Coordinates of C-alpha atoms and ligand atoms in Angstrom, one line a residue:
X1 CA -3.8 11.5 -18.1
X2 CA -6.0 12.4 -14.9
X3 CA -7.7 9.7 -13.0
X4 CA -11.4 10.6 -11.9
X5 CA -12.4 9.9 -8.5
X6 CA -15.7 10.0 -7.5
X7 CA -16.5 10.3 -3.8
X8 CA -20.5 9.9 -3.2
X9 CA -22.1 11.8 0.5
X10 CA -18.9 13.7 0.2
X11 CA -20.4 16.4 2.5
X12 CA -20.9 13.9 5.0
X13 CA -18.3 13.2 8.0
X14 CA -16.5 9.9 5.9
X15 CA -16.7 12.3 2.6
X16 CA -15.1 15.1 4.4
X17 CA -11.8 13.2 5.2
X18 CA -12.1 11.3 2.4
X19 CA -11.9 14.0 -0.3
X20 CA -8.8 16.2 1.2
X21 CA -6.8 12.6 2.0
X22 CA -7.3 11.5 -1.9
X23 CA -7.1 15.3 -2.9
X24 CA -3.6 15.8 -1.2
X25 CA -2.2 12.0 -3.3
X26 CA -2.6 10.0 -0.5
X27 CA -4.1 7.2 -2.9
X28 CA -2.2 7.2 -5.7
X29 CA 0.9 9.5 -5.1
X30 CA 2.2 12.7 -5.9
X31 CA 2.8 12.5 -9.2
X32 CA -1.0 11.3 -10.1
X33 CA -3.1 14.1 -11.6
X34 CA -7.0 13.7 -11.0
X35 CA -11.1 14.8 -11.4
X36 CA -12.4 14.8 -7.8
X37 CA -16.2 14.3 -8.5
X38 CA -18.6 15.2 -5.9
X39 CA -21.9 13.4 -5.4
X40 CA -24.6 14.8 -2.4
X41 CA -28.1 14.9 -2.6
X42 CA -29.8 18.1 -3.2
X43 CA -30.2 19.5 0.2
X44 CA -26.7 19.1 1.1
X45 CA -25.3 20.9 -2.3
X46 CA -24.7 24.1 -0.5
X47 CA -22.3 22.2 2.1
X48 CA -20.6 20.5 -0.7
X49 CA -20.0 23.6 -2.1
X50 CA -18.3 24.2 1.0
X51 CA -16.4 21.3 0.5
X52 CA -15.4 21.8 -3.0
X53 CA -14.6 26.0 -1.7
X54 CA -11.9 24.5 0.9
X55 CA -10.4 21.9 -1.6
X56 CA -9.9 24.4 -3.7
X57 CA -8.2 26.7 -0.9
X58 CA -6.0 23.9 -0.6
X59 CA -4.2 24.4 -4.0
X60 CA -3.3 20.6 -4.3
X61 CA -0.9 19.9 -6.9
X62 CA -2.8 16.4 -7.6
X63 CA -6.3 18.0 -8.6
X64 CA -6.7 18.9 -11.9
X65 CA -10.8 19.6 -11.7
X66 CA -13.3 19.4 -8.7
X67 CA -16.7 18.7 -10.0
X68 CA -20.0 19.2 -7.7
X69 CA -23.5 17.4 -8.3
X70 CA -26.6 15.5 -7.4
X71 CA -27.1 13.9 -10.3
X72 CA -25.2 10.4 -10.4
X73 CA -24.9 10.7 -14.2
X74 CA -22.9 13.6 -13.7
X75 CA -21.0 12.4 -11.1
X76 CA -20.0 9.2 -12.3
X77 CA -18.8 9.9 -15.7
X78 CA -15.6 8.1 -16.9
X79 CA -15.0 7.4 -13.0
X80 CA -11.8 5.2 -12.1
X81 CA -12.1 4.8 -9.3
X82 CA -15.7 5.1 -6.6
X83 CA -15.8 5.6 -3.3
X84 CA -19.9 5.1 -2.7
X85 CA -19.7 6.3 1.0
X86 CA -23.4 8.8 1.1
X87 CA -26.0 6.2 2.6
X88 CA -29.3 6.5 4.1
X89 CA -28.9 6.4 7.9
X90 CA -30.8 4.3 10.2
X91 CA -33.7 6.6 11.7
X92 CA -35.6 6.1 14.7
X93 CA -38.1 3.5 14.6
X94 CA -36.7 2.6 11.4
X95 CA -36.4 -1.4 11.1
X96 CA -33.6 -3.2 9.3
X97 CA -35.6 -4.0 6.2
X98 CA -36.8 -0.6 5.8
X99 CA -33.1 0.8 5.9
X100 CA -32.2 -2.2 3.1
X101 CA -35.3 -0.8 0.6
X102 CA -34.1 2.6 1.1
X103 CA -30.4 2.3 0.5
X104 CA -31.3 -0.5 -2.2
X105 CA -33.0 2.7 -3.9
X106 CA -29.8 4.9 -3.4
X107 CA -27.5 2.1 -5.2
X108 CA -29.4 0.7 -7.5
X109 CA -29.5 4.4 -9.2
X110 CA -26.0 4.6 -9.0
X111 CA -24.9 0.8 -10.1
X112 CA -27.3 2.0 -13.2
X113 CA -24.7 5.8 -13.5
X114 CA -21.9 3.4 -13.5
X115 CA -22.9 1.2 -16.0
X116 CA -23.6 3.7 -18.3
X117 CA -21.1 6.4 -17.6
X118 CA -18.4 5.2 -16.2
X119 CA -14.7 3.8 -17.5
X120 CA -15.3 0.0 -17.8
X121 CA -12.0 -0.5 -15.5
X122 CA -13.8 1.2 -13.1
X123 CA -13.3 -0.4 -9.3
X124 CA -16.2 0.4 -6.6
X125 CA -15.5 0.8 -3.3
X126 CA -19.0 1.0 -1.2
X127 CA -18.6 2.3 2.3
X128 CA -22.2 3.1 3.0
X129 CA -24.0 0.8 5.0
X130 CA -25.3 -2.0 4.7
X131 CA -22.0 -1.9 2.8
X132 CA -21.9 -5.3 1.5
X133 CA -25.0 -5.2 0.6
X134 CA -25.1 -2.4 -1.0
X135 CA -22.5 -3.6 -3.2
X136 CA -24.3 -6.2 -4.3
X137 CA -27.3 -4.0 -5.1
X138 CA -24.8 -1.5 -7.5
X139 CA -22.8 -4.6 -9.3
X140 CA -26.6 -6.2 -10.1
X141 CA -27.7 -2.6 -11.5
X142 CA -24.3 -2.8 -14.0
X143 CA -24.3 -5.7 -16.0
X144 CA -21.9 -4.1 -18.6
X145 CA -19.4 -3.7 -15.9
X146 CA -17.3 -6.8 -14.7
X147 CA -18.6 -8.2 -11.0
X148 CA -15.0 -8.0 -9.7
X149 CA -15.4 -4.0 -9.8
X150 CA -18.1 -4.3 -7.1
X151 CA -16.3 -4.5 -3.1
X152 CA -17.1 -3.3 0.5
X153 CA -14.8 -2.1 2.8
X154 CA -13.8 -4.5 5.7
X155 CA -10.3 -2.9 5.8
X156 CA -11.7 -0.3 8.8
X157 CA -12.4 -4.0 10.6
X158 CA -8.9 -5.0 9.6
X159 CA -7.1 -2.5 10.9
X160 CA -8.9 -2.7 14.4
X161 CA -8.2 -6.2 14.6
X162 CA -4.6 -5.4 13.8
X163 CA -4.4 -2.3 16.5
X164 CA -6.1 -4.8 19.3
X165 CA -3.4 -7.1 18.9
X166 CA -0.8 -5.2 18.4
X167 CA -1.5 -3.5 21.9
X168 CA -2.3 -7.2 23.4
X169 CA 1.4 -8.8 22.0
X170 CA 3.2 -5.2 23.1
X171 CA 4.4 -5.2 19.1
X172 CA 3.6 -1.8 16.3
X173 CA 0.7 -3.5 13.7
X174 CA 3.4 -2.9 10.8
X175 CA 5.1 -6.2 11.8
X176 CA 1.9 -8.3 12.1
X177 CA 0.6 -9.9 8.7
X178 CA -1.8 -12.4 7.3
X179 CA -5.4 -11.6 9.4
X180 CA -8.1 -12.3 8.1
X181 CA -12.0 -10.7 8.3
X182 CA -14.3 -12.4 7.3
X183 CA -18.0 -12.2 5.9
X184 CA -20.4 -9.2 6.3
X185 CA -19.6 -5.7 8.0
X186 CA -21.6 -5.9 10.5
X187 CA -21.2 -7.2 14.2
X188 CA -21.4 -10.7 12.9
X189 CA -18.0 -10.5 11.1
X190 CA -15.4 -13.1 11.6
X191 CA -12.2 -11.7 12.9
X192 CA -9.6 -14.4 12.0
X193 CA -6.3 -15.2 13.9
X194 CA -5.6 -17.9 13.3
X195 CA -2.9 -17.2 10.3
X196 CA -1.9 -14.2 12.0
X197 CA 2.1 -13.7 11.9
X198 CA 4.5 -11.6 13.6
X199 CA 7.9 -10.6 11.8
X200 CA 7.1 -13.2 9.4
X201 CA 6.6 -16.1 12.3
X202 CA 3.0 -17.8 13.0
X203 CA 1.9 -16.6 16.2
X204 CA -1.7 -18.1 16.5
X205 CA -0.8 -21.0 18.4
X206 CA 0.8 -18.3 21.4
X207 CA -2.2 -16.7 21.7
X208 CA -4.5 -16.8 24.5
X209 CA -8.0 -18.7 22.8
X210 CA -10.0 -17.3 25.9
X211 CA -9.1 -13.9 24.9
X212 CA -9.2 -13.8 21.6
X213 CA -13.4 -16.0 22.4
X214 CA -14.3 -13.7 24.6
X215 CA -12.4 -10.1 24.3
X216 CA -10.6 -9.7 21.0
X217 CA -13.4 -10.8 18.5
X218 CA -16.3 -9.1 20.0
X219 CA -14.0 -6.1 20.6
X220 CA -13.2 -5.9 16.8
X221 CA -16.9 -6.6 15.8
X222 CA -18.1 -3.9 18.2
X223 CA -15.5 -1.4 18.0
X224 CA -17.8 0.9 15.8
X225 CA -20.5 1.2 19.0
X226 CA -17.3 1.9 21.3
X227 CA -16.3 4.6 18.9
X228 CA -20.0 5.9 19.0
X229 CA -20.1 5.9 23.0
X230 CA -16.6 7.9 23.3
X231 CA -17.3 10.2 20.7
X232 CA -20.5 11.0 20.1
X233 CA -20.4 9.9 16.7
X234 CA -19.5 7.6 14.6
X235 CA -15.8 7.0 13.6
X236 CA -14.9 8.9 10.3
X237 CA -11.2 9.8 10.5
X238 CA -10.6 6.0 10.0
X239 CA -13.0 4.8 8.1
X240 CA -11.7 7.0 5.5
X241 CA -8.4 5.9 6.1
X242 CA -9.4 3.0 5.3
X243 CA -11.2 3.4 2.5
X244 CA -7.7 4.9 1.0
X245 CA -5.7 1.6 2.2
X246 CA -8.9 -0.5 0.3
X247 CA -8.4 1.3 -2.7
X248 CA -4.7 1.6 -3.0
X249 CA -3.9 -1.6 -2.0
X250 CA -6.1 -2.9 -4.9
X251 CA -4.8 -0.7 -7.1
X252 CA -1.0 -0.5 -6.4
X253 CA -0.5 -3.8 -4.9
X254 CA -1.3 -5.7 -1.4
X255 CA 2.3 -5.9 0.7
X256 CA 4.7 -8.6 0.2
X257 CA 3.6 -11.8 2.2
X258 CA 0.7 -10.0 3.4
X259 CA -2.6 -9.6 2.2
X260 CA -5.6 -8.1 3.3
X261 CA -9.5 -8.6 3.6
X262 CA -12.0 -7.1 1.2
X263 CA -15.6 -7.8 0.7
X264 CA -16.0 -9.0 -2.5
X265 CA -18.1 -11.3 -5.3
X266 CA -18.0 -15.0 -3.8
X267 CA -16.5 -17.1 -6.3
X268 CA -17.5 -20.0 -3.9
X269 CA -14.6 -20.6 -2.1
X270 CA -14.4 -22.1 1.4
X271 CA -17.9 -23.0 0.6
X272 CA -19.4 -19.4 0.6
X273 CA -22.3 -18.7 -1.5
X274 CA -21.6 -17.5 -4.9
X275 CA -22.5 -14.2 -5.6
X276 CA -23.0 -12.3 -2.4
X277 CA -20.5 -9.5 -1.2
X278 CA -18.6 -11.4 1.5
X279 CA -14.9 -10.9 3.1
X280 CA -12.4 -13.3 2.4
X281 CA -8.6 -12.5 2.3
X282 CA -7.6 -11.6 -1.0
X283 CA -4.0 -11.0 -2.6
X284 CA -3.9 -7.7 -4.8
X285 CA -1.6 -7.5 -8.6
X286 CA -1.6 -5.2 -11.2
X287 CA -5.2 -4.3 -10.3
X288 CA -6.5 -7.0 -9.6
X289 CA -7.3 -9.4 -6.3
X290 CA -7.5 -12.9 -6.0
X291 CA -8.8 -14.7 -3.0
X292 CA -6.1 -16.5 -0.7
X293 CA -6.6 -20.3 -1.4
X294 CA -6.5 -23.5 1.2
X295 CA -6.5 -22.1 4.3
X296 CA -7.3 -24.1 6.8
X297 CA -10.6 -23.8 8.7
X298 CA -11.2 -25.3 11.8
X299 CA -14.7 -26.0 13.4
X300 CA -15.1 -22.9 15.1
X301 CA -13.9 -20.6 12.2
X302 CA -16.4 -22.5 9.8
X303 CA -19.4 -22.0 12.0
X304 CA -18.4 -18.1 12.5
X305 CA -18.1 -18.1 8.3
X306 CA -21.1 -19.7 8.3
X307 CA -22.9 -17.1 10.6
X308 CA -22.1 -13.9 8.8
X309 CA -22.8 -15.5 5.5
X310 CA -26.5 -16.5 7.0
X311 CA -26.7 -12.8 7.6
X312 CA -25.6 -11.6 4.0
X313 CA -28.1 -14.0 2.3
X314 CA -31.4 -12.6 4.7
X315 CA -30.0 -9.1 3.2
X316 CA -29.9 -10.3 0.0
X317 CA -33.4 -12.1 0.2
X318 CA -34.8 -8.7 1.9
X319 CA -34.0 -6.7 -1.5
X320 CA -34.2 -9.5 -4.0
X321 CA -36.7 -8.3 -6.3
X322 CA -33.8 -5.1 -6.8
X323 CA -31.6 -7.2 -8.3
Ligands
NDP1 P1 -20.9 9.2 7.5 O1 -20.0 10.0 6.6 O2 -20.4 9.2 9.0 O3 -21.1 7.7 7.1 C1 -21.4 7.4 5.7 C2 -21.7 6.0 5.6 O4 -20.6 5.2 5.9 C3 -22.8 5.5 6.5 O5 -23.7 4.6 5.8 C4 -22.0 4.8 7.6 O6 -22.8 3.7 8.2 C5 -21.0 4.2 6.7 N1 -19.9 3.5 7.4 C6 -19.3 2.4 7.0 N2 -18.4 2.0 7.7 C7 -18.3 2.8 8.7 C8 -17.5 2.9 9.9 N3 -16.6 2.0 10.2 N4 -17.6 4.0 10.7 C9 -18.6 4.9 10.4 N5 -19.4 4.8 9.3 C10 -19.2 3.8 8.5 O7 -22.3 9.8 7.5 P2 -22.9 11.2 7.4 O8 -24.3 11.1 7.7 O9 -22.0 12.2 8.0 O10 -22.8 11.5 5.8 C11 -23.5 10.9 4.9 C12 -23.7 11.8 3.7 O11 -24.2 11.1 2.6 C13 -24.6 13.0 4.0 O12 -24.0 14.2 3.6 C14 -25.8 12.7 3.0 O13 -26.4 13.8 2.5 C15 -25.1 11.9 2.0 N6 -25.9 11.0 1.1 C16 -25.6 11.1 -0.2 C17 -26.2 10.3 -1.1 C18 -25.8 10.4 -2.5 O14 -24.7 10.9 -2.8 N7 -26.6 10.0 -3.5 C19 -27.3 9.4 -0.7 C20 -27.5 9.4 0.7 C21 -26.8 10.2 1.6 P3 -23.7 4.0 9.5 O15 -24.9 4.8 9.1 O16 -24.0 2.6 9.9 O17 -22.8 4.7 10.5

């Protein structure tokens, strides 16, 4: 049977990769049939249509049906699998609360679609930003749908902390393992080393802790700015690369002796507030994560944990009465 995928702002730069990668089986294979749902707001229907025009010039053998809408009922009904990627931008003079109320708006009607039209093994991935928090917003708006459905993307962070390294220890990222992001996505994320592994070996203690203080970290928590400055706008090729290595990794299965960081519930551990959507390293099986247990933390990694978790909890006092 066809799995439905519903990509939300999928007219948007994110969307745009997004629906040809997942379109073409990058996420689940060749041999998976499925619904591409397409969610926009009104005044960008007539670029979706677009979109949906040049999916269907693409005569995938994966799609089965390409839905278009604005209406989040529509768009989320017996979803598998969500990408929430359409999110209010940050406009000038705007402050940071103001962009919280109005995204809170944008996923608290679509945690509500979910709940009531989607499969109940549904899993959310929310890419829009505040991503985290905006997580948190959707999974509070769809109490019939388990909590664990309800992640952020971190993997775009991952993935640049991998690619920094990789260039810094002169090795391809495919044989480093076990790094760890964690907290918000935001430039107060904690890029971890400190498990990091190369061919299998720990490699942590070789590298240089003045680099890593002063270069890698903020590198990796400021790599979306860089992107920005180079470009001319923001990264989209790799978010949504991302987004398909979030998704399938939780779906198909994390790699052997590897795992890889996703924002997700708080269960509490390492002392993290229960509840909000933070990044911890998780193990995925059969569909399911589980956060990495008894690593150790030393001083420095608990007060950067302890930093981005502040951060998470103002968000989540700045839209409290949503939840
Ligand atoms: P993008 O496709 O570039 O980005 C979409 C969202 O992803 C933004 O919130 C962006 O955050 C976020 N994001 C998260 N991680 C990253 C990353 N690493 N790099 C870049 N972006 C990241 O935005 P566009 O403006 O091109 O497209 C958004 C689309 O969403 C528009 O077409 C709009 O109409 C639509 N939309 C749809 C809604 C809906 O379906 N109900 C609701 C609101 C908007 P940031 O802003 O911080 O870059």
């Amino acid at each position: 049977m066809s799995k439905t995928v519903t990509i939300t702002g999928a007219a948007g730069q994110i969307g745009y990769q997004l629906a040809f990668r997942i379109a073409s089986g990058q996420l689940l294979g060749a041999n998976e049939k499925i619904n591409l749902n397409l969610l926009e707001i009104t005044p960008a229907l007539d670029a979706l249509k677009g979109v949906a025009m040049e999916l269907e010039d693409c005569a995938f053998e994966t799609v089965s049906n390409i839905h278009i809408s604005d209406d989040p009922n529509k768009a989320f009904k017996n979803t598998d699998y969500g990408f929430l990627v359409g999110a209010k931008p940050r406009g000038p003079g705007m402050e940071r609360s103001d962009l919280l109320q109005e995204n809170a708006k944008i996923f608290s009607a679509q945690g509500k679609a979910i709940n009531e039209t989607s499969s109940r093994d549904i899993k959310v991935l929310v890419v829009g930003n505040p991503a985290n928090t905006n997580a948190l917003i959707a999974m509070s708006n769809a109490p019939d749908i388990d909590k664990s459905a309800f992640t952020a993307m971190m993997r775009l962070d991952h993935n640049r902390a991998l690619a920094q390294l990789a260039s810094k220890l002169d090795c391809h990222s495919s044989e480093l393992s076990n790094m760890t992001i964690w907290g918000n996505h935001s430039t107060t994320q904690y890029p971890d080393v400190n498990n990091l592994k190369l061919l299998g070996e720990s490699i942590s203690s070789r590298l240089d802790q003045t680099w890593i203080k002063d270069d890698f970290i903020p590198r990796v928590q400021n790599r979306g700015a860089e992107i920005i400055k180079a470009r001319g706008l923001s990264s989209a090729a790799s978010a949504a690369s991302a987004a398909i290595d979030h998704m399938r990794d939780w779906v198909l299965g994390t790699k052997v002796d590897d795992w890889a960081s996703m924002a997700i519930p708080s269960d509490g551990s390492y002392g993290i507030t229960e509840g909000i959507i933070y990044s911890f390293p998780v193990i995925c099986q059969n569909g399911t994560y589980s956060i990495v247990q008894n690593l150790e933390i030393d001083p420095f990694s608990k007060e950067c944990m302890q930093i981005t978790e502040k951060e998470l909890l103002d968000e989540k006092t700045a839209i409290e009465h949503l939840l």
